[in-house]
Amino acid sequence: MQQRQQCQQTQAPFSFKAVACKGTIGYAPSLSAFRGEQGLAATSAFSRPSQLGACQRKHSWVPKPVNWRLLYSEYHSLLDNWRSGQCRVDRWESAHQESIYTLQFDRRNRLFTGSRDNTVKVWHLSEAGSQLTPLATLRGHTGSVLTLHAEGSMLVTGSSDSDVCVWSTDTYTIRQRLAHPDAVLSLRFNDRWLATACKDGVVRVWRRKQQAFAEPFELEGHAVAINAVHLHGDTLVSASGDRTIRVWDLAARSCTMTLAGHARGVACVDFDGAYIVSGSSDRTIRIWNATTGRCERTISSAHSDLVRTVMLNRNMDVMVSGSYDETIKIWRLSTGALIHKIKNVHTSRVFKLMFDRSRIVSCSHDRSISIIDFAAELPHARLLL
């Protein structure tokens, strides 16, 4: 069942460049805010006669001119919504039969969720954010689905049944199954590696061979369970209940840094190549320089309970966190200042969230999926994202 409410947040500066790249009048962003570029630079896909002629031959119709004034206006309205806190919350209750531990959405508007009911569900998330349509239910695990990661036509899931399943999202079938000695708590992959975090405190890494993984090796160093991993190129970051974060060079198979500072176990981590953000059961969030290993900022009492999920976006200068205290908070990454606290999105512990420039999607122990939508009344603004 879907529920809807209004909420309020604040503040996230962005800038963009729009170009025609999606069909005949689509757009793609240039994430330039972090580089300090400002303003709008846009060109029509049909600004030259040769392009217009090609379109006419292919489609046998002439597209209408792009209304750049409208797009520019709606884009800035989106920025104002982040600053003023104007948003809409859509909630789908009982999206799974049990708690939903993990999720991810992609640019194709596919949403993947994993649950204590042992299933993975695939959904279509509408452009407007107001509809969530089930596409498939994947059954391959005999335990809770604790973690997942999807890219392109590949989905990888990890479970308390100690297995990792590699799926095709074209056929929704299992391509490969990788056994572990204990529950798999987190995983990430890229075009070179798959890294899994296990309850036994060992990181296991596989080399990617097209649509499968081979040649595994182990990285040891943590004293207890590894709760989260994140991967960027050949660099892996792992976060553990032993209160430390380790940075690994996968090519060299060695630990390059150990980051200590949390007073209790580290529950979550995000990493973009330059910065690491971590959340802990000590209720703090820490922002680390990934090059020097220095903790640049600590947000004390970030939540009133364990910080379970965190994500950063430097281009937006935004960090979002979710907690066992049932709230989601939006922070200014550069200063650590609280932009807004979002209440009444979930009725129990927040387990996972993900956001882009228009919305935050989260899941919870309450079995619901929530979408906090800043572009709900701006149908054209999403074309610029």
PDB file of N, CA, C and O in Angstrom, residues 2 16 19 31 43 59 65 89-90 107 115 119 133 161 188 200 238 247 259 283 285 290 343 358 374:
ATOM      1  N   GLN A   2       0.536   2.196  -0.784  1.00  0.00           N
ATOM      2  CA  GLN A   2       1.307   3.421  -0.899  1.00  0.00           C
ATOM      3  C   GLN A   2       0.739   4.498   0.023  1.00  0.00           C
ATOM      4  O   GLN A   2      -0.451   4.720   0.092  1.00  0.00           O
ATOM      5  N   PHE A  16      25.099  22.592 -13.461  1.00  0.00           N
ATOM      6  CA  PHE A  16      25.055  21.561 -14.485  1.00  0.00           C
ATOM      7  C   PHE A  16      25.297  22.158 -15.850  1.00  0.00           C
ATOM      8  O   PHE A  16      25.205  23.353 -16.077  1.00  0.00           O
ATOM      9  N   VAL A  19      23.126  18.802 -22.312  1.00  0.00           N
ATOM     10  CA  VAL A  19      23.350  18.564 -23.730  1.00  0.00           C
ATOM     11  C   VAL A  19      22.312  17.575 -24.213  1.00  0.00           C
ATOM     12  O   VAL A  19      21.780  16.802 -23.441  1.00  0.00           O
ATOM     13  N   LEU A  31      28.517  17.146 -13.947  1.00  0.00           N
ATOM     14  CA  LEU A  31      28.519  17.407 -12.521  1.00  0.00           C
ATOM     15  C   LEU A  31      29.697  18.307 -12.201  1.00  0.00           C
ATOM     16  O   LEU A  31      30.776  17.862 -11.859  1.00  0.00           O
ATOM     17  N   THR A  43      22.907  23.161 -25.590  1.00  0.00           N
ATOM     18  CA  THR A  43      22.778  23.242 -27.034  1.00  0.00           C
ATOM     19  C   THR A  43      21.714  22.274 -27.493  1.00  0.00           C
ATOM     20  O   THR A  43      21.612  21.173 -26.991  1.00  0.00           O
ATOM     21  N   HIS A  59      12.882   9.499 -38.244  1.00  0.00           N
ATOM     22  CA  HIS A  59      11.619   9.492 -37.531  1.00  0.00           C
ATOM     23  C   HIS A  59      10.449  10.006 -38.371  1.00  0.00           C
ATOM     24  O   HIS A  59       9.305   9.874 -37.962  1.00  0.00           O
ATOM     25  N   PRO A  65      10.849  22.531 -30.748  1.00  0.00           N
ATOM     26  CA  PRO A  65      12.036  23.158 -30.147  1.00  0.00           C
ATOM     27  C   PRO A  65      12.090  22.896 -28.644  1.00  0.00           C
ATOM     28  O   PRO A  65      11.060  22.785 -27.978  1.00  0.00           O
ATOM     29  N   VAL A  89       6.913  12.589   0.192  1.00  0.00           N
ATOM     30  CA  VAL A  89       7.317  11.242   0.592  1.00  0.00           C
ATOM     31  C   VAL A  89       6.270  10.245   0.129  1.00  0.00           C
ATOM     32  O   VAL A  89       5.091  10.352   0.485  1.00  0.00           O
ATOM     33  N   ASP A  90       6.688   9.291  -0.691  1.00  0.00           N
ATOM     34  CA  ASP A  90       5.839   8.173  -1.086  1.00  0.00           C
ATOM     35  C   ASP A  90       6.360   6.927  -0.384  1.00  0.00           C
ATOM     36  O   ASP A  90       7.562   6.643  -0.427  1.00  0.00           O
ATOM     37  N   ARG A 107      20.221   4.217 -13.190  1.00  0.00           N
ATOM     38  CA  ARG A 107      19.753   5.250 -14.113  1.00  0.00           C
ATOM     39  C   ARG A 107      18.693   4.727 -15.081  1.00  0.00           C
ATOM     40  O   ARG A 107      18.085   5.508 -15.812  1.00  0.00           O
ATOM     41  N   SER A 115      15.803  -8.808   1.128  1.00  0.00           N
ATOM     42  CA  SER A 115      15.001  -8.881   2.344  1.00  0.00           C
ATOM     43  C   SER A 115      15.310 -10.102   3.203  1.00  0.00           C
ATOM     44  O   SER A 115      15.913 -11.090   2.759  1.00  0.00           O
ATOM     45  N   THR A 119      14.337 -13.176  -0.452  1.00  0.00           N
ATOM     46  CA  THR A 119      14.156 -12.846  -1.866  1.00  0.00           C
ATOM     47  C   THR A 119      14.815 -11.518  -2.229  1.00  0.00           C
ATOM     48  O   THR A 119      15.067 -10.663  -1.377  1.00  0.00           O
ATOM     49  N   THR A 133       6.536  -0.316  -9.642  1.00  0.00           N
ATOM     50  CA  THR A 133       5.926  -1.462 -10.310  1.00  0.00           C
ATOM     51  C   THR A 133       6.819  -2.684 -10.188  1.00  0.00           C
ATOM     52  O   THR A 133       7.982  -2.640 -10.594  1.00  0.00           O
ATOM     53  N   ASP A 161      22.951 -17.024   4.217  1.00  0.00           N
ATOM     54  CA  ASP A 161      23.158 -18.447   3.910  1.00  0.00           C
ATOM     55  C   ASP A 161      24.597 -18.742   3.481  1.00  0.00           C
ATOM     56  O   ASP A 161      24.916 -19.863   3.090  1.00  0.00           O
ATOM     57  N   ARG A 188      30.808  -5.378  -3.099  1.00  0.00           N
ATOM     58  CA  ARG A 188      30.858  -4.414  -4.200  1.00  0.00           C
ATOM     59  C   ARG A 188      31.652  -5.027  -5.337  1.00  0.00           C
ATOM     60  O   ARG A 188      32.551  -5.851  -5.113  1.00  0.00           O
ATOM     61  N   ASP A 200      33.158 -13.644   9.243  1.00  0.00           N
ATOM     62  CA  ASP A 200      34.370 -14.207   9.839  1.00  0.00           C
ATOM     63  C   ASP A 200      35.531 -13.218   9.879  1.00  0.00           C
ATOM     64  O   ASP A 200      36.631 -13.553  10.322  1.00  0.00           O
ATOM     65  N   SER A 238      37.202  -1.143   3.844  1.00  0.00           N
ATOM     66  CA  SER A 238      36.410  -2.073   4.647  1.00  0.00           C
ATOM     67  C   SER A 238      36.203  -1.506   6.045  1.00  0.00           C
ATOM     68  O   SER A 238      37.090  -0.867   6.610  1.00  0.00           O
ATOM     69  N   VAL A 247      42.054   0.484   4.485  1.00  0.00           N
ATOM     70  CA  VAL A 247      42.157   0.819   3.070  1.00  0.00           C
ATOM     71  C   VAL A 247      43.132  -0.167   2.438  1.00  0.00           C
ATOM     72  O   VAL A 247      44.264  -0.337   2.927  1.00  0.00           O
ATOM     73  N   LEU A 259      42.381   3.201   9.676  1.00  0.00           N
ATOM     74  CA  LEU A 259      41.796   4.419  10.221  1.00  0.00           C
ATOM     75  C   LEU A 259      41.082   4.078  11.524  1.00  0.00           C
ATOM     76  O   LEU A 259      40.168   3.255  11.549  1.00  0.00           O
ATOM     77  N   ARG A 283      27.219   6.351  17.288  1.00  0.00           N
ATOM     78  CA  ARG A 283      26.272   7.396  16.910  1.00  0.00           C
ATOM     79  C   ARG A 283      26.928   8.590  16.215  1.00  0.00           C
ATOM     80  O   ARG A 283      26.293   9.632  16.045  1.00  0.00           O
ATOM     81  N   ILE A 285      29.299  10.249  12.872  1.00  0.00           N
ATOM     82  CA  ILE A 285      29.720  10.130  11.475  1.00  0.00           C
ATOM     83  C   ILE A 285      31.088  10.777  11.369  1.00  0.00           C
ATOM     84  O   ILE A 285      31.308  11.874  11.900  1.00  0.00           O
ATOM     85  N   ALA A 290      40.907  10.215   2.136  1.00  0.00           N
ATOM     86  CA  ALA A 290      41.344   8.875   1.726  1.00  0.00           C
ATOM     87  C   ALA A 290      42.807   8.833   1.322  1.00  0.00           C
ATOM     88  O   ALA A 290      43.400   7.754   1.261  1.00  0.00           O
ATOM     89  N   LYS A 343      11.696  13.097   9.524  1.00  0.00           N
ATOM     90  CA  LYS A 343      11.001  12.177  10.416  1.00  0.00           C
ATOM     91  C   LYS A 343       9.831  11.530   9.693  1.00  0.00           C
ATOM     92  O   LYS A 343       9.426  11.952   8.626  1.00  0.00           O
ATOM     93  N   SER A 358      17.560  14.175  -7.296  1.00  0.00           N
ATOM     94  CA  SER A 358      16.136  14.480  -7.170  1.00  0.00           C
ATOM     95  C   SER A 358      15.440  13.728  -6.053  1.00  0.00           C
ATOM     96  O   SER A 358      14.362  14.143  -5.628  1.00  0.00           O
ATOM     97  N   PHE A 374      12.248  15.332  -4.312  1.00  0.00           N
ATOM     98  CA  PHE A 374      12.372  16.784  -4.384  1.00  0.00           C
ATOM     99  C   PHE A 374      11.914  17.337  -5.736  1.00  0.00           C
ATOM    100  O   PHE A 374      11.816  18.552  -5.905  1.00  0.00           O
TER     101      PHE A 374
END
